[in-house]
């Protein structure tokens, strides 16, 4: 009996000690939560307010919902078109990255052949180089092939620059898969290609999802490459380019409401998908730093 | 089948004729005839269904099949990669020694002239100073905040009787919210923060006014000398959540027995952090540091969207201007090489400084 009482007392002591720190910890955590989400919330709230209100009081809440902002951003600022452009490019580049990346990674991870180590090093070494070292020659490489300012060119470049990390990540994953399954498939008469597509790819699903999310966000948010390689027709701009252009345009026209509406439209789908799949997204993105 | 057996029979006959003892392993009969060799090479580059029977039933077919598969699977990724990544990288080193404008295809080789010019270019050094400031300060601040918040989330909670450490309630929610900026495009982040810093109804000035700090308000957050600190703040803001999640994962892999032992020895939270959590997550911190440094060196999106022209430059934005505005492609690639060297030195330094014995647990 006395034993439990002294235990309770100790617990109470620890409680108070922890309590002070708890308040301290919580206040900092809440402060950063406000800082992280505040600007995002502010933009979303402001996107419902007309421009004149925004100028007089940037902090206010919307009095009546100004849907005009959204229709302005959608039609005049072409957010719809930019989103579509991004989606088309992503369809090609993400499929290509995942397919080519896993093909190369599988071969490098599971087969011995002369030059294996060299090729592996070549791919992973690409992670060490800053894109800006290559950007000027790359511009002219694309120009020579007639791929400058085309979607195909952008897709190919996205694939090429996503390969180093994709290959690196998938090689280490394919190496962990049991070899017995592969052997069994071969004994059953499956060709290498069939083994890869019907057995190894499904087994590698968790890694493919992680690296797929990583590549999706990286390519969807890519700013540097389209800024340099996709400058022909403003109508062909992808979403990040479009938003930068929208800011310049609305700066002249002086319609902050439409700007906020445009940013909200670009941002909310991504945030919604993120919240729905937050665990996968978090592991997918942090996988990039653990290399 | 018949060819192989006859070759095997022939082999012992030939060797004693030379007078030596018969070798145990004979390689000679395995050497394929020129025709067969040709078929082998042809099979390497054609689909399996075209492979002739003679090749298919050869015992070397297994290896051939593997190599063929490797070649087919590797060729396309390797081609794309060599064409768009490796060849521009290699070309960059070459063009950095020419006076190429980029407008025409003619250029002359000038040796190290571009690098000499770079050395004496004040505008480049201004940009380099800004980049190095970001390179040093951004990882320090971001990783510091990331570690602090991650530790608070995993060990800042109310002490419970049966647990050595406990996270704060709702730590999952915090992580979700902190991670918000990470999923947004840097272009979106740049647009949002341009509006926050804006002198015309931007919320930073308005906010300062609201709490009575009118004297702190500025007309040109992004124009003058404070611009680099504003960019630094945005950079840190957008990456802290990423590191909170990363470090939380690293901290949760530390076994609780270690914490229990520390608690029995009377360690407080501060001691626990510096003696246990930090050393045991050091590997993650170090790789995170390098990753953040590389992100900080490439502040192109933020600077080119947020900062008005000639406000401030970082190395990538200076390179961009030289190459695509001023038509000095050769000089721009020399800047690129300089950027590469900075990246290399930084990574090598971090690898060396931070090396410790890996702690297994």
XYZ file of C-alpha atoms in Angstrom:
652
model
C 0.000 0.000 0.000
C 2.672 2.450 1.048
C 4.619 1.364 -1.915
C 1.992 2.493 -4.382
C 1.520 5.770 -2.502
C 5.214 6.664 -2.790
C 4.963 5.675 -6.413
C 2.077 8.045 -6.909
C 3.966 10.819 -5.191
C 6.936 10.290 -7.442
C 4.629 10.323 -10.367
C 3.081 13.585 -9.267
C 6.519 15.124 -8.914
C 7.492 13.967 -12.361
C 4.169 15.248 -13.582
C 4.738 18.782 -12.420
C 8.270 18.795 -13.750
C 7.018 17.500 -17.030
C 4.093 19.865 -16.934
C 6.218 23.001 -17.145
C 8.170 21.556 -20.014
C 4.989 20.344 -21.562
C 3.562 23.849 -21.711
C 6.874 25.145 -23.017
C 7.070 22.446 -25.658
C 3.493 22.843 -26.697
C 3.696 26.595 -27.088
C 6.654 26.285 -29.439
C 5.008 23.506 -31.368
C 1.802 25.501 -31.734
C 3.763 28.587 -32.740
C 5.450 26.733 -35.579
C 2.199 25.114 -36.644
C 0.742 28.621 -37.000
C 3.808 29.762 -38.915
C 3.715 26.770 -41.246
C 0.014 26.760 -41.977
C -0.671 30.483 -41.533
C 0.516 31.746 -44.917
C -1.313 28.916 -46.685
C -4.537 29.635 -44.812
C -4.157 33.347 -45.385
C -3.915 32.852 -49.140
C -6.948 30.565 -49.204
C -9.048 32.939 -47.103
C -7.946 35.958 -49.116
C -8.837 34.271 -52.375
C -12.496 34.738 -51.450
C -12.174 38.492 -50.941
C -12.405 41.207 -53.591
C -9.288 43.205 -54.392
C -10.462 46.450 -52.742
C -10.986 44.675 -49.413
C -7.547 43.124 -49.637
C -5.910 46.508 -50.063
C -7.706 48.163 -47.172
C -7.324 45.279 -44.718
C -5.175 42.292 -45.695
C -6.093 40.350 -42.549
C -9.863 40.442 -42.744
C -12.264 37.568 -43.267
C -14.366 37.423 -46.400
C -17.668 39.273 -46.038
C -19.270 37.747 -49.077
C -17.601 35.098 -51.173
C -16.003 36.602 -54.272
C -16.175 33.681 -56.683
C -15.160 36.102 -59.441
C -11.583 35.680 -58.324
C -11.649 32.046 -59.221
C -13.306 32.501 -62.592
C -10.869 35.328 -63.364
C -7.885 33.204 -62.470
C -9.245 30.219 -64.373
C -10.047 32.055 -67.604
C -7.907 35.153 -67.920
C -4.866 33.810 -66.121
C -5.157 30.400 -67.720
C -4.549 28.341 -64.611
C -6.637 25.615 -66.224
C -4.406 25.459 -69.260
C -1.211 25.388 -67.198
C -2.571 22.597 -65.037
C -3.456 20.613 -68.143
C 0.026 21.180 -69.596
C 1.602 19.990 -66.372
C -0.651 16.941 -66.298
C 0.217 15.974 -69.883
C 3.935 16.307 -69.285
C 3.683 14.391 -66.017
C 1.780 11.531 -67.679
C 4.685 10.916 -69.996
C 7.549 11.723 -67.695
C 6.360 9.871 -64.609
C 5.518 6.710 -66.554
C 8.827 6.917 -68.347
C 10.810 7.537 -65.196
C 9.280 4.644 -63.333
C 9.586 2.253 -66.268
C 13.124 3.114 -67.343
C 14.291 3.576 -63.774
C 13.045 0.207 -62.567
C 14.317 -1.555 -65.689
C 17.820 -0.209 -65.226
C 17.734 -0.749 -61.475
C 16.554 -4.354 -61.794
C 19.285 -5.268 -64.239
C 21.953 -3.537 -62.162
C 20.780 -5.131 -58.937
C 20.254 -8.733 -60.004
C 22.606 -9.519 -62.879
C 26.362 -9.758 -63.075
C 27.875 -8.594 -66.320
C 31.003 -6.691 -67.283
C 30.526 -2.981 -66.626
C 27.837 -3.390 -63.995
C 29.678 -1.364 -61.360
C 30.632 1.332 -63.845
C 27.070 1.849 -65.024
C 25.789 1.873 -61.457
C 28.366 4.478 -60.514
C 27.476 6.523 -63.589
C 23.830 6.659 -62.574
C 24.315 7.372 -58.884
C 27.111 9.844 -59.564
C 24.540 12.034 -61.298
C 23.104 12.921 -57.895
C 26.292 14.779 -56.988
C 26.177 17.261 -59.854
C 24.173 20.478 -59.671
C 21.683 20.867 -62.528
C 23.056 24.315 -63.227
C 26.365 22.873 -64.345
C 24.582 21.165 -67.238
C 21.859 23.649 -67.988
C 23.561 25.687 -70.709
C 24.845 22.735 -72.786
C 21.519 20.958 -72.189
C 19.691 23.882 -73.750
C 21.739 23.459 -76.921
C 21.514 19.670 -76.923
C 17.732 20.012 -77.002
C 17.990 22.738 -79.603
C 20.043 20.476 -81.885
C 17.497 17.688 -81.642
C 14.638 20.076 -82.290
C 13.209 19.289 -78.863
C 13.464 22.768 -77.388
C 10.093 24.192 -76.271
C 8.323 20.897 -76.917
C 6.538 18.610 -74.499
C 8.514 15.606 -75.695
C 11.752 17.392 -74.891
C 10.554 18.343 -71.425
C 9.382 14.780 -70.782
C 12.720 13.290 -71.827
C 14.672 15.752 -69.700
C 12.463 15.131 -66.661
C 13.032 11.394 -67.087
C 16.790 11.791 -67.500
C 17.189 13.968 -64.418
C 14.983 11.741 -62.273
C 16.908 8.605 -63.170
C 19.892 8.938 -60.789
C 17.848 8.912 -57.616
C 15.257 6.466 -58.944
C 17.924 3.977 -59.976
C 19.872 4.416 -56.755
C 16.806 3.881 -54.593
C 15.405 0.940 -56.556
C 18.739 -0.885 -56.893
C 19.051 -1.080 -53.132
C 15.469 -2.292 -52.942
C 15.712 -4.935 -55.678
C 18.799 -6.310 -53.947
C 16.752 -7.082 -50.851
C 14.208 -9.191 -52.733
C 14.717 -12.951 -52.331
C 16.514 -14.608 -55.242
C 14.623 -17.874 -54.841
C 11.492 -16.383 -56.385
C 13.389 -15.349 -59.469
C 14.925 -18.826 -59.771
C 11.567 -20.501 -59.373
C 10.144 -18.373 -62.146
C 13.049 -19.265 -64.429
C 12.593 -22.960 -63.679
C 8.940 -22.639 -64.592
C 10.034 -21.380 -67.970
C 9.371 -17.671 -67.558
C 11.591 -15.424 -69.627
C 13.580 -12.681 -67.914
C 11.216 -10.033 -69.216
C 8.203 -11.900 -67.915
C 9.852 -12.485 -64.547
C 10.498 -8.770 -64.286
C 7.037 -7.518 -65.191
C 4.921 -10.204 -63.529
C 6.947 -11.116 -60.469
C 9.579 -8.575 -59.523
C 7.573 -5.409 -60.219
C 4.627 -6.455 -58.006
C 7.064 -7.443 -55.261
C 8.724 -4.056 -55.431
C 5.457 -2.159 -55.049
C 6.203 -0.370 -51.754
C 9.473 0.999 -53.114
C 7.857 1.936 -56.409
C 5.142 3.874 -54.593
C 7.666 5.749 -52.456
C 9.898 6.713 -55.322
C 6.876 7.421 -57.507
C 5.536 9.969 -55.034
C 8.975 11.489 -54.757
C 9.238 11.831 -58.522
C 5.666 13.050 -58.923
C 6.124 15.955 -56.543
C 9.610 16.699 -57.845
C 8.437 16.850 -61.450
C 5.119 18.574 -60.754
C 6.922 21.301 -58.825
C 9.913 21.493 -61.156
C 10.791 25.111 -61.817
C 14.316 25.359 -63.213
C 14.076 22.999 -66.187
C 10.891 24.408 -67.742
C 12.077 27.927 -67.016
C 15.059 27.305 -69.293
C 13.823 24.671 -71.737
C 10.173 25.590 -72.267
C 10.068 29.266 -73.110
C 8.602 29.303 -76.612
C 4.856 29.798 -76.402
C 3.372 31.161 -73.145
C 0.426 28.838 -73.748
C 2.707 25.835 -73.301
C 3.889 26.895 -69.852
C 3.600 24.363 -67.038
C 1.994 25.236 -63.715
C 4.978 26.667 -61.775
C 5.850 28.869 -64.752
C 2.235 29.918 -65.076
C 2.055 30.970 -61.426
C 5.209 33.050 -61.696
C 3.776 34.695 -64.811
C 0.434 35.205 -63.081
C 2.148 37.059 -60.272
C 3.837 39.435 -62.661
C 0.598 39.950 -64.571
C -1.587 40.540 -61.529
C 1.086 42.851 -60.180
C 0.455 45.137 -63.159
C -3.278 44.690 -63.245
C -3.541 44.983 -59.506
C -5.908 42.113 -58.801
C -4.555 40.283 -55.766
C -7.795 38.370 -55.353
C -7.292 36.574 -58.657
C -3.663 35.856 -57.779
C -4.658 34.256 -54.479
C -7.394 32.307 -56.209
C -4.898 31.024 -58.765
C -2.422 30.014 -56.082
C -5.193 28.316 -54.094
C -6.303 26.330 -57.099
C -2.760 25.184 -57.738
C -2.128 24.350 -54.110
C -5.305 22.809 -52.723
C -5.384 19.612 -54.845
C -1.804 18.833 -53.896
C -2.508 19.493 -50.222
C -5.665 17.379 -50.342
C -3.817 14.451 -51.875
C -1.058 14.910 -49.338
C -3.396 14.846 -46.351
C -5.132 11.751 -47.723
C -1.881 9.860 -48.233
C 0.305 11.671 -45.733
C 2.148 8.630 -44.465
C 3.183 7.481 -47.933
C 4.058 11.012 -48.982
C 6.191 11.561 -45.908
C 8.124 8.327 -46.342
C 8.391 8.909 -50.082
C 9.859 12.368 -49.705
C 12.135 11.684 -46.767
C 13.512 8.669 -48.623
C 15.256 11.272 -50.711
C 17.449 12.449 -47.854
C 18.461 9.058 -46.536
C 20.838 8.266 -49.273
C 24.235 -32.296 -80.297
C 26.223 -34.341 -82.729
C 28.812 -31.612 -83.239
C 29.559 -31.365 -79.557
C 30.104 -35.095 -79.058
C 32.385 -35.418 -82.034
C 34.435 -32.489 -80.760
C 34.733 -34.168 -77.368
C 35.916 -37.332 -78.988
C 38.428 -35.490 -81.091
C 39.939 -33.560 -78.194
C 41.753 -36.363 -76.354
C 43.217 -37.459 -79.632
C 44.886 -34.162 -80.373
C 46.476 -33.481 -77.013
C 48.689 -36.601 -76.619
C 50.024 -35.994 -80.095
C 51.952 -33.027 -78.641
C 53.591 -35.353 -76.165
C 52.344 -33.740 -72.935
C 50.176 -35.388 -70.296
C 46.467 -35.195 -71.060
C 44.989 -32.114 -69.312
C 41.994 -32.613 -67.096
C 40.011 -29.672 -68.487
C 40.020 -28.985 -72.164
C 38.716 -25.606 -73.346
C 39.379 -26.040 -77.038
C 36.327 -28.034 -78.087
C 34.025 -25.317 -76.645
C 35.200 -22.627 -79.018
C 32.300 -21.997 -81.405
C 32.739 -21.974 -85.134
C 32.652 -18.572 -86.873
C 29.143 -19.227 -88.109
C 27.913 -20.071 -84.648
C 29.645 -17.025 -83.243
C 27.894 -14.845 -85.813
C 24.593 -16.400 -84.845
C 25.358 -15.673 -81.209
C 26.021 -12.017 -81.904
C 22.891 -11.811 -84.023
C 20.846 -13.396 -81.248
C 22.119 -10.783 -78.817
C 20.416 -8.037 -80.761
C 17.232 -9.729 -81.866
C 14.130 -10.782 -79.937
C 14.319 -14.260 -78.328
C 11.757 -15.798 -80.683
C 14.116 -15.270 -83.628
C 16.916 -17.177 -81.974
C 17.875 -20.181 -84.143
C 17.717 -23.641 -82.639
C 21.429 -24.158 -82.931
C 22.004 -21.281 -80.556
C 19.082 -21.999 -78.298
C 20.267 -25.512 -77.482
C 23.878 -24.499 -77.016
C 24.946 -24.648 -73.402
C 26.222 -21.100 -73.540
C 22.693 -19.940 -74.344
C 21.861 -19.256 -70.709
C 24.550 -16.637 -70.417
C 23.653 -15.197 -73.811
C 20.041 -14.926 -72.764
C 21.093 -12.989 -69.654
C 23.338 -10.605 -71.544
C 20.682 -10.033 -74.141
C 18.181 -9.172 -71.437
C 20.670 -6.846 -69.752
C 21.468 -5.108 -73.015
C 17.819 -4.608 -73.927
C 16.803 -3.354 -70.531
C 19.757 -1.080 -70.030
C 20.023 0.447 -73.481
C 17.084 2.841 -73.364
C 17.624 4.264 -69.845
C 21.334 4.555 -70.510
C 20.777 6.278 -73.845
C 18.428 8.888 -72.357
C 20.750 9.396 -69.420
C 23.932 9.743 -71.480
C 22.280 12.076 -73.938
C 20.620 14.509 -71.539
C 22.669 14.266 -68.357
C 26.191 12.993 -68.908
C 26.917 14.651 -72.233
C 25.856 18.161 -71.058
C 27.963 17.730 -67.919
C 31.006 16.816 -69.976
C 30.342 19.548 -72.510
C 30.088 22.088 -69.708
C 33.737 21.620 -68.789
C 34.727 22.085 -72.411
C 32.566 25.132 -73.144
C 33.788 26.822 -69.990
C 37.080 27.267 -71.827
C 35.603 28.927 -74.898
C 34.225 32.344 -75.739
C 30.997 30.839 -77.031
C 28.065 33.277 -77.077
C 25.372 30.671 -77.510
C 23.763 32.615 -80.364
C 25.887 31.065 -83.096
C 27.709 27.783 -83.348
C 31.158 29.385 -83.706
C 33.537 29.705 -80.801
C 37.244 29.808 -80.157
C 39.145 28.044 -77.452
C 40.364 30.536 -74.878
C 41.861 28.365 -72.174
C 41.376 29.688 -68.679
C 40.327 33.193 -69.708
C 36.777 32.735 -68.429
C 38.045 31.638 -65.053
C 40.374 34.611 -64.884
C 37.466 36.888 -65.643
C 35.393 35.080 -63.025
C 38.087 35.652 -60.417
C 37.944 39.418 -61.013
C 34.170 39.678 -61.423
C 32.713 41.587 -58.466
C 29.153 40.753 -59.431
C 30.014 37.055 -59.309
C 31.569 37.389 -55.867
C 28.465 39.204 -54.618
C 26.352 36.306 -55.857
C 28.814 33.795 -54.386
C 28.707 35.535 -50.994
C 24.922 35.270 -50.946
C 25.064 31.621 -51.957
C 27.636 30.787 -49.308
C 25.601 32.615 -46.689
C 22.619 30.447 -47.600
C 24.835 27.366 -47.698
C 26.102 27.944 -44.156
C 23.081 29.469 -42.455
C 20.186 27.536 -43.964
C 21.286 24.059 -42.792
C 22.215 25.377 -39.332
C 18.854 27.018 -38.727
C 16.709 24.426 -40.481
C 18.327 21.375 -38.936
C 18.469 23.046 -35.513
C 14.757 23.800 -35.586
C 14.033 20.390 -37.076
C 15.897 18.585 -34.301
C 14.275 20.724 -31.615
C 10.744 20.141 -32.847
C 11.329 16.463 -33.542
C 12.678 15.962 -30.024
C 9.754 17.885 -28.545
C 7.336 15.742 -30.503
C 8.934 12.481 -29.458
C 10.010 13.304 -25.891
C 8.345 16.549 -24.826
C 5.174 14.942 -23.576
C 3.879 14.501 -20.049
C 5.750 11.757 -18.236
C 3.779 8.584 -17.812
C 4.480 5.997 -15.249
C 5.415 3.089 -17.463
C 7.229 4.958 -20.189
C 10.677 6.474 -20.130
C 9.764 9.032 -22.757
C 6.515 9.999 -24.305
C 5.577 12.175 -27.212
C 3.232 15.119 -26.985
C -0.377 14.415 -27.755
C -1.288 14.993 -31.365
C 2.263 14.656 -32.634
C 0.887 13.156 -35.846
C -1.181 16.271 -36.500
C 1.818 18.517 -35.952
C 3.844 16.522 -38.434
C 1.113 16.773 -41.057
C 0.896 20.540 -40.690
C 4.650 21.099 -40.549
C 5.069 19.160 -43.742
C 2.686 21.418 -45.721
C 5.347 23.662 -47.297
C 7.304 20.655 -48.485
C 4.615 19.438 -50.875
C 4.116 22.887 -52.381
C 6.035 24.024 -55.412
C 8.815 26.500 -54.700
C 7.090 28.751 -57.227
C 3.936 28.774 -55.086
C 5.971 29.404 -51.955
C 7.790 32.236 -53.664
C 4.534 33.841 -54.807
C 2.995 33.584 -51.332
C 6.016 35.091 -49.608
C 6.369 37.865 -52.160
C 2.893 38.932 -51.116
C 3.777 38.594 -47.433
C 6.859 40.787 -47.813
C 5.124 43.197 -50.165
C 5.178 46.848 -49.037
C 1.701 47.271 -50.494
C -0.737 45.566 -48.133
C 1.641 42.700 -47.421
C 0.939 41.021 -44.107
C 4.443 41.415 -42.702
C 4.288 45.209 -42.700
C 0.644 45.189 -41.652
C 1.421 42.761 -38.868
C 4.299 44.864 -37.610
C 2.025 47.880 -37.667
C -0.686 46.034 -35.773
C 1.627 45.197 -32.859
C 3.061 48.700 -32.744
C 6.417 48.073 -34.369
C 5.860 50.672 -37.072
C 9.525 51.590 -37.081
C 10.376 48.053 -38.246
C 8.258 48.355 -41.336
C 10.229 48.510 -44.551
C 9.504 49.685 -48.048
C 11.830 47.172 -49.656
C 12.050 43.865 -47.859
C 13.143 42.204 -51.057
C 15.141 45.003 -52.612
C 17.944 46.033 -50.314
C 20.411 44.346 -48.042
C 17.768 42.475 -46.083
C 16.687 40.575 -49.185
C 19.142 37.728 -48.551
C 17.839 37.278 -45.009
C 14.274 37.260 -46.305
C 15.174 34.557 -48.822
C 16.978 32.639 -46.096
C 13.891 32.788 -43.885
C 11.664 31.423 -46.655
C 14.139 28.656 -47.427
C 14.225 27.576 -43.789
C 10.463 27.885 -43.459
C 9.874 25.559 -46.363
C 12.261 22.826 -45.179
C 11.822 22.652 -41.386
C 8.816 20.345 -41.643
C 10.729 17.951 -43.843
C 13.445 17.595 -41.217
C 10.960 17.253 -38.365
C 9.497 14.232 -40.133
C 12.918 12.853 -41.050
C 14.350 13.204 -37.551
C 11.198 11.909 -35.910
C 11.571 8.733 -37.910
C 15.231 8.473 -36.902
C 14.405 9.089 -33.229
C 11.626 6.549 -33.144
C 14.111 3.872 -34.185
C 16.137 4.405 -31.011
C 15.157 1.621 -28.606
C 13.348 2.752 -25.468
C 15.672 0.709 -23.225
C 18.358 3.286 -23.899
C 16.076 6.035 -22.646
C 15.030 3.951 -19.655
C 18.651 3.427 -18.703
C 19.306 7.141 -18.982
C 16.265 7.894 -16.856
C 17.464 5.491 -14.151
C 20.794 7.287 -14.147
C 18.931 10.504 -13.474
C 19.328 12.191 -16.832
C 17.037 15.107 -17.570
C 15.658 15.945 -20.964
C 18.562 18.173 -21.898
C 21.147 15.533 -21.038
C 19.056 12.887 -22.746
C 19.024 14.919 -25.915
C 22.710 15.754 -26.058
C 24.038 12.432 -24.795
C 21.616 10.015 -26.410
C 19.263 11.353 -29.043
C 21.706 13.565 -30.903
C 24.592 11.072 -31.130
C 22.264 8.268 -32.148
C 20.664 10.294 -34.932
C 23.931 11.820 -36.101
C 24.082 9.857 -39.357
C 20.691 11.164 -40.406
C 21.627 14.680 -39.343
C 24.751 14.590 -41.455
C 23.096 13.356 -44.645
C 20.299 15.839 -44.013
C 22.897 18.573 -43.675
C 24.401 17.801 -47.084
C 20.956 17.590 -48.668
C 19.937 20.950 -47.196
C 23.187 22.556 -48.296
C 22.589 21.475 -51.872
C 19.029 22.828 -51.689
C 20.372 26.127 -50.344
C 22.894 26.442 -53.167
C 20.049 26.162 -55.642
C 17.838 28.989 -54.442
C 17.045 29.866 -58.037
C 13.269 29.547 -57.901
C 12.936 31.696 -54.787
C 15.336 34.386 -55.936
C 14.087 34.626 -59.501
C 10.430 34.902 -58.484
C 10.691 36.895 -55.253
C 13.506 39.325 -55.790
C 13.079 42.041 -58.412
C 15.801 42.365 -61.007
C 19.192 43.398 -59.652
C 17.928 43.101 -56.087
C 20.255 40.278 -55.225
C 21.855 37.395 -57.055
C 22.833 33.899 -56.071
C 25.193 31.858 -58.244
C 22.443 30.053 -60.198
C 20.500 33.231 -60.957
C 23.693 34.996 -62.042
C 24.503 32.043 -64.303
C 21.010 32.168 -65.780
C 21.318 35.860 -66.586
C 24.721 35.436 -68.201
C 23.636 32.506 -70.341
C 20.132 33.411 -71.430
C 20.033 37.199 -71.167
C 23.568 38.407 -71.917
C 24.497 35.724 -74.449
C 27.682 34.603 -72.725
C 27.172 30.868 -72.738
C 30.863 30.068 -72.368
C 31.253 32.318 -69.357
C 28.039 30.951 -67.849
C 29.336 27.394 -67.982
C 32.486 28.551 -66.185
C 30.176 29.835 -63.430
C 28.525 26.419 -63.473
C 31.878 24.745 -62.936
C 32.552 27.074 -59.998
C 29.189 26.117 -58.512
C 30.063 22.460 -58.951
C 33.381 22.946 -57.153
C 31.631 24.645 -54.221
C 29.165 21.745 -54.014
C 32.017 19.253 -54.132
C 34.060 20.978 -51.421
C 31.001 21.316 -49.200
C 30.024 17.650 -49.520
C 33.576 16.419 -49.020
C 33.964 18.639 -45.969
C 30.752 17.397 -44.428
C 31.649 13.777 -45.119
C 35.029 14.238 -43.474
C 34.094 16.432 -40.534
C 31.102 14.404 -39.587
C 32.660 10.975 -39.755
C 32.141 8.887 -36.688
C 31.908 5.243 -35.949
C 28.469 4.056 -36.755
C 26.613 3.076 -33.628
C 24.693 -0.135 -33.996
C 21.592 -0.666 -31.954
